[in-house]
Structures are given as structure tokens and as C-alpha cells.
Coordinates of C-alpha atoms and ligand atoms in Angstrom, one line a residue:
M12 CA -5.0 -46.4 -58.8
T13 CA -1.7 -45.4 -60.1
Y14 CA 0.5 -42.8 -58.8
P15 CA 3.5 -41.2 -60.0
T16 CA 6.8 -42.8 -58.9
Q17 CA 5.1 -45.7 -57.9
P18 CA 7.9 -48.2 -56.5
T19 CA 8.4 -51.4 -58.4
A20 CA 8.8 -53.9 -55.7
S21 CA 8.7 -54.2 -51.8
H22 CA 12.2 -53.8 -51.1
F23 CA 15.4 -51.9 -52.1
I24 CA 18.6 -54.0 -51.3
D25 CA 22.2 -53.8 -52.8
G26 CA 21.3 -51.1 -55.2
E27 CA 17.9 -52.6 -56.7
Y28 CA 14.4 -53.4 -56.2
V29 CA 13.9 -57.0 -54.6
E30 CA 10.5 -58.7 -54.3
D31 CA 9.7 -61.7 -52.5
T32 CA 5.7 -62.5 -52.6
A33 CA 6.2 -65.1 -49.9
G34 CA 6.2 -62.3 -47.1
T35 CA 3.0 -61.2 -45.7
P36 CA 1.1 -58.7 -47.8
I37 CA 1.0 -55.2 -46.7
D38 CA -1.7 -53.0 -48.4
V39 CA -1.0 -49.5 -48.9
I40 CA -3.9 -47.1 -48.3
Y41 CA -4.4 -43.5 -49.3
P42 CA -5.7 -42.1 -46.0
A43 CA -7.8 -39.4 -47.9
T44 CA -10.0 -42.0 -49.6
G45 CA -9.4 -45.4 -48.0
E46 CA -8.6 -46.9 -51.4
V47 CA -5.8 -49.7 -51.7
I48 CA -3.1 -48.0 -53.9
G49 CA -0.7 -50.7 -53.6
R50 CA 0.4 -54.0 -52.2
L51 CA 3.9 -54.7 -51.0
H52 CA 5.3 -57.7 -48.9
S53 CA 6.9 -57.9 -45.7
A54 CA 10.4 -59.1 -45.6
T55 CA 10.9 -62.9 -45.3
P56 CA 14.0 -64.3 -43.5
A57 CA 15.6 -64.4 -46.7
I58 CA 15.1 -60.8 -47.6
I59 CA 16.3 -59.8 -44.1
E60 CA 19.5 -62.0 -44.6
K61 CA 20.2 -60.4 -48.1
A62 CA 19.8 -56.9 -46.6
L63 CA 22.1 -57.4 -43.9
T64 CA 24.7 -59.3 -45.9
A65 CA 24.6 -56.5 -48.6
A66 CA 25.1 -53.9 -45.7
R67 CA 27.9 -55.7 -43.9
R68 CA 29.9 -56.0 -47.1
A69 CA 29.1 -52.6 -48.6
Q70 CA 30.0 -50.8 -45.4
A71 CA 33.6 -51.9 -45.2
E72 CA 34.2 -50.2 -48.5
W73 CA 32.1 -47.1 -48.0
A74 CA 34.1 -46.6 -44.6
K75 CA 37.2 -46.6 -46.9
M76 CA 36.2 -43.8 -48.8
S77 CA 37.2 -40.2 -47.9
G78 CA 34.5 -38.1 -46.1
M79 CA 34.8 -35.8 -49.0
E80 CA 33.8 -38.5 -51.5
R81 CA 31.0 -39.8 -49.2
G82 CA 29.8 -36.2 -48.6
R83 CA 29.6 -35.3 -52.3
I84 CA 27.3 -38.2 -53.0
L85 CA 25.0 -37.4 -50.2
R86 CA 24.9 -33.6 -51.3
R87 CA 24.1 -34.8 -54.9
A88 CA 21.3 -36.7 -53.5
A89 CA 20.0 -33.5 -51.6
D90 CA 20.0 -31.8 -54.9
L91 CA 18.1 -34.6 -56.9
M92 CA 15.5 -34.6 -54.1
R93 CA 15.0 -30.9 -54.4
E94 CA 14.8 -31.2 -58.0
R95 CA 12.0 -33.9 -57.5
N96 CA 10.3 -32.2 -54.8
H97 CA 7.0 -32.2 -56.6
E98 CA 6.7 -35.8 -57.2
L99 CA 8.1 -36.8 -53.8
S100 CA 5.7 -34.7 -52.2
V101 CA 2.9 -36.2 -54.1
L102 CA 4.3 -39.7 -53.1
E103 CA 4.4 -38.4 -49.3
T104 CA 0.8 -37.3 -49.7
Y105 CA -0.3 -40.5 -51.1
D106 CA 1.8 -42.5 -48.4
T107 CA 0.3 -40.4 -45.3
G108 CA -2.7 -38.4 -46.4
K109 CA -0.9 -35.1 -45.3
P110 CA -1.9 -32.2 -47.5
Y111 CA 0.5 -31.2 -50.4
Q112 CA 0.6 -27.8 -48.9
E113 CA 2.5 -29.3 -46.2
T114 CA 4.5 -32.3 -48.0
S115 CA 5.9 -29.9 -50.6
V116 CA 7.6 -27.7 -47.8
A117 CA 8.3 -30.0 -44.9
D118 CA 9.3 -33.5 -46.2
A119 CA 11.6 -34.1 -49.2
T120 CA 13.0 -30.6 -48.4
S121 CA 13.8 -31.4 -44.8
A122 CA 15.2 -34.9 -45.9
A123 CA 17.5 -33.0 -48.5
D124 CA 18.4 -30.6 -45.8
A125 CA 19.7 -33.4 -43.8
L126 CA 21.7 -35.0 -46.8
E127 CA 23.1 -31.8 -47.5
Y128 CA 24.2 -30.9 -44.1
F129 CA 25.6 -34.2 -43.1
G130 CA 27.0 -34.5 -46.6
G131 CA 29.0 -31.2 -45.9
M132 CA 29.8 -32.3 -42.5
A133 CA 31.5 -35.8 -43.8
A134 CA 34.8 -34.2 -44.8
T135 CA 35.1 -32.5 -41.5
L136 CA 35.0 -35.3 -39.0
T137 CA 38.2 -35.7 -37.5
G138 CA 39.9 -37.3 -34.2
Q139 CA 42.3 -35.8 -32.0
H140 CA 45.8 -35.2 -31.2
I141 CA 46.8 -35.3 -27.4
Q142 CA 50.3 -34.6 -26.6
L143 CA 51.6 -36.3 -23.5
G144 CA 55.3 -35.0 -23.2
E145 CA 57.3 -36.9 -25.7
N146 CA 54.5 -39.4 -26.2
W147 CA 51.0 -38.8 -27.6
V148 CA 47.5 -40.3 -28.1
Y149 CA 45.4 -39.9 -31.3
T150 CA 41.9 -40.6 -31.5
R151 CA 40.4 -41.9 -34.7
R152 CA 36.6 -41.3 -35.2
E153 CA 35.1 -44.6 -36.7
P154 CA 31.9 -45.7 -38.0
L155 CA 29.9 -48.2 -35.8
G156 CA 29.1 -50.5 -38.7
V157 CA 25.5 -51.5 -39.9
C158 CA 23.0 -49.2 -38.2
V159 CA 19.3 -50.3 -38.4
G160 CA 16.6 -47.6 -38.9
I161 CA 13.2 -48.1 -38.0
G162 CA 10.6 -45.3 -38.9
A163 CA 7.2 -44.3 -37.6
W164 CA 4.5 -43.2 -40.2
N165 CA 4.3 -39.6 -39.8
Y166 CA 7.3 -38.3 -41.6
P167 CA 8.4 -41.1 -43.8
T168 CA 10.9 -39.3 -46.1
Q169 CA 12.2 -37.1 -43.4
I170 CA 12.8 -40.0 -40.8
A171 CA 14.5 -42.0 -43.6
C172 CA 17.0 -39.3 -44.0
W173 CA 17.3 -38.0 -40.5
K174 CA 18.8 -41.5 -39.9
G175 CA 20.2 -42.3 -42.9
A176 CA 22.3 -39.1 -43.8
P177 CA 24.4 -38.9 -40.6
A178 CA 24.9 -42.7 -40.6
M179 CA 26.3 -42.6 -44.0
A180 CA 28.2 -39.4 -43.5
C181 CA 30.2 -41.3 -40.7
G182 CA 30.9 -44.3 -42.9
N183 CA 28.0 -46.6 -41.7
A184 CA 25.7 -48.7 -44.0
M185 CA 21.9 -48.6 -43.1
V186 CA 19.0 -51.2 -43.2
F187 CA 16.1 -49.0 -43.0
K188 CA 12.5 -50.5 -42.2
P189 CA 9.9 -48.0 -42.6
S190 CA 6.3 -48.2 -40.8
E191 CA 4.4 -50.8 -42.4
T192 CA 1.6 -48.0 -42.6
T193 CA 3.7 -45.7 -44.8
P194 CA 6.1 -47.9 -47.0
L195 CA 6.6 -46.0 -50.2
C196 CA 8.8 -42.9 -49.5
A197 CA 11.9 -44.7 -48.1
L198 CA 12.2 -46.7 -51.3
K199 CA 12.4 -43.5 -53.4
V200 CA 14.9 -42.2 -51.0
A201 CA 17.2 -45.3 -51.5
E202 CA 16.7 -45.2 -55.3
I203 CA 17.8 -41.5 -55.6
L204 CA 20.8 -42.3 -53.4
V205 CA 21.9 -44.9 -55.7
E206 CA 21.4 -42.6 -58.7
A207 CA 23.6 -40.0 -56.8
G208 CA 26.3 -42.5 -57.0
L209 CA 25.9 -44.2 -53.4
P210 CA 27.7 -47.7 -53.6
K211 CA 25.2 -50.5 -53.8
G212 CA 24.3 -52.0 -50.3
V213 CA 25.1 -49.0 -48.4
Y214 CA 21.5 -48.0 -48.0
N215 CA 18.9 -50.7 -47.9
V216 CA 14.9 -50.5 -47.4
V217 CA 13.1 -53.8 -46.3
Q218 CA 9.4 -53.6 -45.4
G219 CA 7.7 -55.3 -42.6
L220 CA 5.8 -55.1 -39.2
G221 CA 7.2 -55.0 -35.6
D222 CA 8.4 -58.6 -36.3
V223 CA 10.9 -57.6 -39.0
G224 CA 12.1 -54.6 -36.9
A225 CA 12.6 -57.1 -34.1
A226 CA 14.6 -59.7 -36.3
L227 CA 16.7 -56.7 -37.5
V228 CA 17.5 -55.1 -33.9
T229 CA 18.5 -58.8 -32.7
D230 CA 20.8 -59.5 -35.4
P231 CA 24.5 -59.8 -34.2
R232 CA 25.7 -58.1 -37.3
V233 CA 23.7 -54.8 -36.5
D234 CA 25.9 -52.3 -34.5
K235 CA 23.2 -49.5 -33.9
V236 CA 19.4 -49.1 -33.7
S237 CA 17.8 -45.9 -34.3
L238 CA 13.8 -46.1 -33.8
T239 CA 11.3 -43.2 -34.1
G240 CA 8.1 -44.5 -32.6
S241 CA 6.0 -45.0 -29.5
V242 CA 7.3 -45.1 -25.8
L243 CA 6.0 -48.8 -25.9
T244 CA 8.0 -49.9 -28.8
G245 CA 10.9 -47.8 -27.7
K246 CA 11.0 -49.8 -24.4
K247 CA 11.1 -53.4 -26.4
V248 CA 13.8 -52.1 -28.9
Y249 CA 16.0 -50.5 -26.3
A250 CA 15.8 -53.9 -24.3
A251 CA 16.5 -56.0 -27.4
A252 CA 19.4 -53.8 -28.3
A253 CA 20.8 -53.7 -24.9
A254 CA 21.3 -57.5 -24.9
G255 CA 23.5 -57.3 -27.8
M256 CA 25.0 -54.1 -26.1
K257 CA 24.2 -52.1 -29.3
H258 CA 24.1 -48.3 -29.7
V259 CA 20.8 -46.7 -29.9
T260 CA 18.9 -43.7 -30.6
M261 CA 15.4 -43.5 -29.5
E262 CA 12.9 -40.8 -30.7
L263 CA 9.6 -41.5 -28.8
G264 CA 6.4 -39.9 -28.0
G265 CA 5.6 -36.9 -26.0
K266 CA 2.6 -34.9 -24.3
S267 CA 4.4 -31.6 -24.4
P268 CA 3.4 -28.4 -22.6
L269 CA 2.8 -25.0 -24.3
L270 CA 2.7 -22.1 -21.9
V271 CA 0.9 -18.9 -23.0
F272 CA 1.2 -16.1 -20.5
D273 CA -1.0 -13.2 -20.2
D274 CA 1.5 -10.9 -21.8
A275 CA 1.9 -13.1 -24.8
H276 CA 1.2 -11.7 -28.3
L277 CA -2.2 -13.4 -28.7
D278 CA -2.0 -14.1 -32.5
N279 CA 1.5 -15.6 -32.3
A280 CA 0.6 -17.7 -29.5
V281 CA -2.8 -19.0 -31.2
G282 CA -0.7 -19.5 -34.3
G283 CA 1.9 -21.3 -32.2
A284 CA -0.8 -23.7 -30.7
I285 CA -2.3 -24.5 -34.1
L286 CA 1.1 -25.4 -35.5
G287 CA 1.8 -27.3 -32.5
N288 CA -1.5 -29.2 -32.4
F289 CA -3.0 -29.6 -36.1
Y290 CA -0.1 -29.5 -38.5
S291 CA -0.1 -32.9 -39.9
S292 CA -3.3 -33.6 -38.5
G293 CA -1.9 -33.5 -35.1
Q294 CA 0.5 -36.5 -35.8
V295 CA 3.7 -35.0 -34.7
C296 CA 5.6 -36.4 -31.9
S297 CA 6.8 -33.0 -30.5
N298 CA 3.3 -31.5 -30.4
G299 CA 2.3 -29.1 -27.7
T300 CA -0.7 -30.9 -26.7
R301 CA -1.2 -29.4 -23.3
V302 CA -1.5 -25.9 -23.8
F303 CA -1.5 -24.0 -20.5
V304 CA -3.2 -20.6 -20.7
Q305 CA -3.0 -18.0 -18.2
K306 CA -6.4 -17.1 -16.9
G307 CA -6.1 -13.3 -18.0
I308 CA -5.7 -14.2 -21.6
K309 CA -8.0 -17.5 -21.6
D310 CA -11.1 -16.1 -23.1
A311 CA -9.4 -14.0 -25.6
F312 CA -7.2 -17.0 -26.6
L313 CA -10.1 -19.4 -26.9
N314 CA -12.2 -16.8 -29.1
R315 CA -9.4 -16.0 -31.4
L316 CA -8.4 -19.8 -31.8
S317 CA -11.9 -20.9 -32.7
E318 CA -12.0 -18.0 -35.1
R319 CA -8.8 -19.1 -36.9
L320 CA -9.9 -22.8 -36.8
E321 CA -12.9 -21.7 -39.0
R322 CA -10.3 -21.1 -41.7
A323 CA -9.0 -24.4 -41.9
V324 CA -9.2 -25.7 -45.7
I325 CA -10.3 -29.3 -45.1
G326 CA -10.4 -31.5 -48.4
D327 CA -8.3 -33.0 -51.3
P328 CA -5.0 -33.1 -49.9
M329 CA -3.6 -32.8 -53.3
D330 CA -5.3 -29.4 -53.7
P331 CA -2.6 -27.0 -52.7
A332 CA -5.3 -24.7 -51.0
T333 CA -6.0 -27.5 -48.4
S334 CA -4.4 -27.0 -45.0
F335 CA -5.9 -30.0 -43.1
G336 CA -5.8 -33.5 -44.2
P337 CA -7.0 -36.9 -42.9
M338 CA -5.7 -39.2 -40.2
V339 CA -3.0 -41.7 -41.4
S340 CA -5.3 -44.8 -41.0
Q341 CA -8.7 -46.2 -39.7
R342 CA -6.8 -47.5 -36.7
Q343 CA -5.3 -44.2 -35.7
M344 CA -8.9 -42.5 -36.4
E345 CA -10.4 -44.7 -33.9
I346 CA -7.6 -44.4 -31.3
V347 CA -8.2 -40.4 -31.4
E348 CA -11.9 -40.9 -31.4
G349 CA -11.5 -43.0 -28.3
Y350 CA -9.7 -40.0 -26.7
I351 CA -12.1 -37.5 -27.9
A352 CA -15.1 -39.6 -26.1
K353 CA -12.9 -39.8 -22.9
G354 CA -12.5 -36.0 -22.8
I355 CA -16.1 -35.7 -23.0
E356 CA -16.8 -38.4 -20.4
D357 CA -14.0 -36.6 -18.0
G358 CA -15.9 -33.5 -18.0
A359 CA -13.8 -31.5 -20.5
R360 CA -15.5 -28.6 -22.4
L361 CA -15.7 -29.3 -26.3
V362 CA -14.9 -25.9 -28.0
C363 CA -14.6 -27.1 -31.7
G364 CA -14.8 -30.1 -33.7
G365 CA -14.8 -33.6 -31.8
S366 CA -16.6 -35.4 -34.7
R367 CA -15.6 -37.4 -37.9
L368 CA -16.3 -36.0 -41.4
N369 CA -18.8 -37.5 -43.4
R370 CA -16.7 -38.8 -46.3
D371 CA -14.5 -41.6 -47.3
G372 CA -11.1 -41.9 -45.7
F373 CA -9.9 -41.3 -42.2
W374 CA -11.1 -37.7 -41.3
L375 CA -11.5 -36.1 -37.9
Q376 CA -12.3 -32.4 -37.2
P377 CA -9.7 -30.2 -35.5
T378 CA -10.6 -30.6 -31.9
V379 CA -10.2 -28.1 -29.1
F380 CA -11.2 -29.0 -25.4
A381 CA -11.0 -26.1 -22.8
D382 CA -11.3 -26.7 -18.9
V383 CA -9.1 -29.4 -19.2
T384 CA -7.5 -30.6 -15.7
D385 CA -4.0 -32.4 -15.1
D386 CA -5.9 -35.6 -14.0
M387 CA -7.7 -36.2 -17.2
T388 CA -6.8 -39.1 -19.8
I389 CA -6.5 -36.3 -22.4
A390 CA -3.9 -34.4 -20.6
R391 CA -1.9 -37.3 -19.6
E392 CA -1.7 -39.6 -22.7
E393 CA -0.2 -39.0 -26.2
I394 CA -3.1 -39.0 -28.4
F395 CA -1.3 -38.5 -31.8
G396 CA -4.1 -36.7 -33.3
P397 CA -5.9 -33.1 -33.8
V398 CA -6.9 -32.8 -30.3
M399 CA -5.8 -29.7 -28.3
A400 CA -6.3 -29.7 -24.4
V401 CA -6.4 -26.1 -23.2
L402 CA -5.9 -25.9 -19.3
D403 CA -5.9 -22.7 -17.2
F404 CA -3.0 -21.5 -15.0
D405 CA -2.4 -18.6 -12.3
S406 CA 1.1 -18.3 -11.6
E407 CA 4.5 -19.4 -13.4
E408 CA 5.7 -21.2 -10.3
E409 CA 2.4 -23.4 -10.5
V410 CA 2.4 -24.0 -14.2
M411 CA 6.0 -25.0 -14.3
L412 CA 5.4 -28.0 -11.8
R413 CA 2.3 -28.9 -13.9
A414 CA 4.1 -28.7 -17.1
N415 CA 6.9 -31.2 -16.0
A416 CA 4.5 -33.5 -14.0
T417 CA 4.6 -35.9 -16.8
E418 CA 6.7 -39.2 -17.8
F419 CA 7.3 -37.5 -21.2
G420 CA 10.0 -34.9 -22.1
L421 CA 10.2 -34.1 -25.8
S422 CA 9.5 -30.7 -26.4
A423 CA 8.1 -27.7 -24.6
G424 CA 7.2 -24.0 -25.4
V425 CA 6.6 -20.7 -23.9
F426 CA 4.7 -17.6 -25.4
T427 CA 5.5 -14.4 -23.4
S428 CA 6.7 -10.8 -23.8
D429 CA 8.9 -11.0 -20.9
M430 CA 12.2 -12.2 -22.3
T431 CA 13.8 -13.0 -18.7
R432 CA 11.0 -15.0 -18.1
A433 CA 11.1 -16.9 -21.3
H434 CA 14.6 -17.8 -20.4
R435 CA 13.9 -18.9 -16.9
V436 CA 11.1 -21.0 -18.1
V437 CA 12.9 -22.9 -20.7
A438 CA 15.7 -23.6 -18.3
G439 CA 13.2 -25.3 -16.0
F440 CA 11.5 -27.4 -18.7
E441 CA 12.2 -31.1 -18.5
A442 CA 12.3 -31.4 -22.3
G443 CA 14.8 -31.8 -25.0
S444 CA 13.7 -29.4 -27.6
C445 CA 12.1 -26.1 -26.4
F446 CA 10.7 -23.0 -28.2
I447 CA 10.2 -19.4 -27.0
N448 CA 7.6 -17.3 -28.9
S449 CA 7.3 -20.4 -31.6
Y450 CA 6.6 -23.9 -31.8
N451 CA 7.7 -27.2 -33.7
D452 CA 10.9 -25.6 -35.7
A453 CA 13.2 -28.4 -36.4
P454 CA 16.0 -27.1 -38.5
V455 CA 18.6 -29.7 -39.3
E456 CA 21.3 -27.5 -37.7
A457 CA 19.7 -27.7 -34.2
P458 CA 19.8 -31.3 -32.0
F459 CA 16.3 -32.7 -31.9
G460 CA 15.5 -35.4 -29.3
G461 CA 13.9 -36.0 -25.8
V462 CA 14.5 -36.7 -22.3
K463 CA 12.7 -39.1 -19.6
M464 CA 10.7 -41.5 -21.6
S465 CA 10.6 -39.5 -24.9
G466 CA 13.9 -41.0 -25.9
V467 CA 17.6 -41.0 -25.8
G468 CA 20.3 -39.7 -28.1
R469 CA 19.8 -36.6 -30.4
E470 CA 19.1 -36.4 -34.3
N471 CA 20.3 -33.6 -36.5
S472 CA 23.1 -31.1 -36.0
S473 CA 26.7 -32.2 -34.9
A474 CA 25.3 -34.0 -31.9
A475 CA 24.0 -36.7 -34.2
I476 CA 27.7 -37.5 -35.2
E477 CA 28.3 -38.6 -31.6
H478 CA 25.5 -41.4 -32.1
Y479 CA 26.9 -42.7 -35.4
S480 CA 30.4 -43.0 -34.7
Q481 CA 33.0 -44.0 -32.0
L482 CA 36.5 -43.0 -31.1
K483 CA 39.2 -45.4 -31.2
S484 CA 42.2 -44.0 -29.0
V485 CA 45.7 -44.8 -30.1
F486 CA 48.7 -44.2 -27.5
V487 CA 52.0 -43.6 -29.4
R488 CA 55.2 -44.2 -27.1
M489 CA 58.1 -42.3 -28.7
T490 CA 60.4 -43.3 -25.6
D491 CA 61.5 -46.6 -24.3
V492 CA 59.1 -48.9 -22.7
E493 CA 60.0 -49.2 -19.1
A494 CA 58.8 -52.8 -18.0
P495 CA 59.4 -53.7 -14.2
Y496 CA 61.2 -57.0 -15.0
Ligands
NAD525 P1 5.0 -47.4 -33.3 O1 5.9 -47.6 -32.2 O2 3.9 -48.4 -33.4 O3 5.9 -48.1 -34.6 C1 7.3 -47.5 -34.9 C2 8.0 -48.4 -35.7 O4 8.4 -49.8 -34.9 C3 7.2 -49.1 -36.8 O5 8.1 -49.2 -37.9 C4 6.9 -50.5 -36.3 O6 6.8 -51.5 -37.3 C5 8.2 -50.8 -35.6 N1 8.1 -51.8 -34.5 C6 6.9 -52.3 -33.8 N2 7.3 -53.1 -32.8 C7 8.7 -53.4 -32.9 C8 9.5 -54.1 -32.3 N3 9.2 -54.9 -31.3 N4 11.0 -54.2 -32.8 C9 11.1 -53.4 -33.7 N5 10.6 -52.7 -34.4 C10 9.1 -52.5 -34.1 O7 4.8 -46.0 -33.5 P2 3.8 -45.5 -34.9 O8 2.5 -45.7 -34.4 O9 4.5 -45.9 -36.2 O10 4.3 -43.8 -34.7 C11 3.8 -43.1 -33.7 C12 4.7 -42.7 -32.5 O11 5.9 -42.3 -32.9 C13 4.1 -41.9 -31.7 O12 4.2 -42.2 -30.2 C14 5.0 -40.6 -31.9 O13 5.2 -39.8 -30.8 C15 6.2 -41.3 -32.2 N6 7.2 -40.3 -32.9 C16 8.3 -39.9 -32.4 C17 9.1 -39.0 -32.9 C18 10.5 -38.4 -32.7 O14 11.1 -37.8 -33.4 N7 10.4 -38.2 -31.3 C19 8.7 -38.6 -34.4 C20 7.6 -39.3 -35.0 C21 6.8 -40.1 -34.3

């Protein structure tokens, strides 16, 4: 099968495509059909060496350019991404299986937003002047050096830019390793950046599994690691980075609560729960997968939810009418099926879905369980698939304790028409990204990231600059030095 914008080799290093067929083959599988649509190769030690050498060299020159010059290149890349949104969205759909209806509005567009936002910010990055009588201190905001980005498979274009854009705006170089499940999109990002004028070697892409990620993280030439992935991987990467005292950003998993009070606008609450559980077939880290519904509205909520799920258009992801696509891989489909079986075994009530679809590819029905209790596996563990757990509650006090009783802390949401309660509830949430009468909005202007086991650091917004730069302070004495002897 051929598809538009097919990359010509596995890696993109020092401004060009590079191949080394000695690396372990990585098959690219189109999730909607299960067909192999490409074969790439994992990075060999020689490829890793080439990428890090190029990044190190390029970073020194890139950091010497003014913020204005760097920003102009990033903004040009944003424009190119928007111009090519259609072909990039088609590629994203081949990589992930997500419907074109989603990819055409949420992936290259979000990546372009990051390039534009941080491109605009590059010229504004400054240090500080601190007057101390006649003497003074100034601070220089300096890049960290070479940053490694490691991606998950759910948003390959977006993740490549959410990490790359702030890193490059601050004058760093990046070596990005996409998930082995979705290796295609980041290559296009690298290609477009070079076309926009990015000096060779500033943004490089190498393919591979966890071993390639681990080799990058432990290399002494790497100054910072930004991972999007599971908590399990996060712990390993954080520990490896700590051994080299490297900066980290960890965007990890979640099991986020979504609270629906009796006074909520029913259709908005149902819409929020649908977006927060079934967008991208549920493969979104911030999803509100524990939907706590107050008892007075429970039946109405479940009825309306079932009605609206009937309207999901499940089919060819390339058809713009399709609103629900496949799981990313056979493995992920099997993991989610295991959780569905566990939900049934633990006594949750299956309201909708629960089965595989009888077609090629990795298809699962949107699934809703009701009468879920806090101790059930489906209420405790991240499923990362289209499985919503609906739990009942009586009081605000009770639900807040239960909502926070998790090791995760990525996101949390509340639907209510009582604004005083809404703000009190979000103040009490142990989560990094919260929503009032909405769910899963992620504008580049707002900080994004988790607390507790869901991660450290923030992506997007001016907060990201703190994670891709460091301050050097310079004391300037204007008076004589008074030494004691
Ligand atoms: P994963 O943890 O299996 O893999 C993530 C990446 O880490 C992959 O590129 C993988 O090759 C790499 N990796 C694995 N072991 C490594 C090691 N020892 N050293 C270095 N790199 C290593 O995650 P996944 O299955 O690709 O993605 C799903 C997970 O990602 C979910 O838990 C989800 O919640 C999380 N996620 C979080 C966010 C967020 O922003 N917080 C966004 C998307 C996904």
C-alpha cells in the first residue's frame, strides 16, 4: 500500500533522511485494516551517534541566533503545516487509525499552534536586571543544550511539536524518538522544519523501541529528557535521567475523575463524558474515565449517553463522516479487552458495547459500564481505550475524597450549574489540568501536565519555557573588592 507523504527512510538526521537497514525492522501497521504499510528500522548505535553528534554541533550555532530569527523559522514551519494540513492529517490517520474527522482538526493544527506560539515567544525570552545599590546582577536565560523527546503513539505529530517547539524556541537542539507504533508523523515534522529554514541537525528523528530511548536518555551529551508515556516507563526514564542529573518533563498516564452533579446541564455533561472517553477511541492520557454521577441524575445521564452513542459513526477512518476509529494496535486492543472482561467479572453492569467488531483491524465498540465501585480494577487502572466507568455518588464531600483517591493526578472535570461549587471542587482536585463544564480542551496557551504519578513539569504556555531553559546569574561589581587580607 502506498500513501501520500510516505517517508523515504527511517530516520531524519542532520537535515536529511538516513537509513541503516542493520537495525531491527519496525513494521508500520494501519490500524483500520491491520495491513503492513511500511517497514522502518530501529536506530543502530551508529545512527544514535550520528544524531547526537549532529544535535550537539547544530545546537551551538542555533543558540547564537537571535530569538527573533529562531522564532521566524518556527512560525514559517507552522504556516507550512497548516497549508499541508490535509496530507499531514491523512498520514496521522495511517499512523494511528484515528478518524480523519479528528486528525484534520486536532493534530497538525495543534502542532502548528505550538510552533506558532513558541515561535512568537522566542524573541521575548529575556533575563532580568537586579540592582543591588551600585552593584548589580543580571540573569541570562540560556538553553539546556541537547534535549531528547520520547513520544507515545496517540498524538505523534502533536507530541513531536509540543516538545520540539519550546525546546527550539529556547535555543536547544532535539533528538526525537517517536513511539515504535506510530513512527511516521515525526519524520514529516522534521522535513517541514528544514524546509522552513531550520539549520540542519537542530531537530532530528530516530526510530526505535525502548532500548533506543534508554540509550538516548543515558548518553552524557543529553541535557534534558521529555517523555510522554506510561507511568511504568516514566519511572525508568526519570531514574535514568536522575543518574546523569538531567532535566526532565514527564507526561504520563491518568485515571481522571469527571464529576456530574444533579444540577448539571445534562447534554453538556454527556457531551463532556463522550469527548473525555471516546475521542481517539479513548486513547487520550487526560481522559475522564471515572465518571462520578450524582444519584439524582444517574438514570437520565445513562439514558442520554446510550442514545448519543448510537449516533457514533464507526467505519473507514478516511471517510470524513466517521467519528469513531480503531485501537492503535492488536496489543492495545487485547489489553482493553482484558479490562472489559475484568469489569464484567468484578460485577460492573455493561450498558453499551463491550465487544470487538467483526472486521479486519483493531476495532472495539465504545463501552460503558455503570454501577462501578471504587475498588474495581476498571476504576483503578488506566485502560487507554474506549471504556467509560460510571460511578454513583451522594455528596460533594464524599465524591471529592473518592475522586482524589488515586495515585494519578493528570486531569479532572466537573459539570454543575453552581459556579461557587465548581471553583471549590477544582480547588480541591489533586490534578494538573482541570475543566469546569467542559472536558479535554488543550490550548497551547494553557499549561498542561500532571501531579502525583502523572508526571512532573508542564508542557505548553510560558510555563514550558522554564523546562527548556536555565538561568545563569552574573554578579557585576562596580565598586572595589574588599578582601579581608
Ligand atoms: P509507553 O510508556 O509504553 O512508551 C512511551 C515511549 O517510551 C515509547 O516511545 C517507548 O518506545 C519509550 N520507552 C519505553 N521504554 C523506555 C525506556 N526504558 N527508556 C526510554 N524510552 C522508553 O507508552 P505508550 O504505550 O506509547 O503510550 C501510552 C501511555 O502514554 C499511557 O499511559 C498514556 O496515558 C500516556 N500518555 C500521556 C500523555 C500526557 O501528556 N500526559 C499523552 C499521551 C499518552
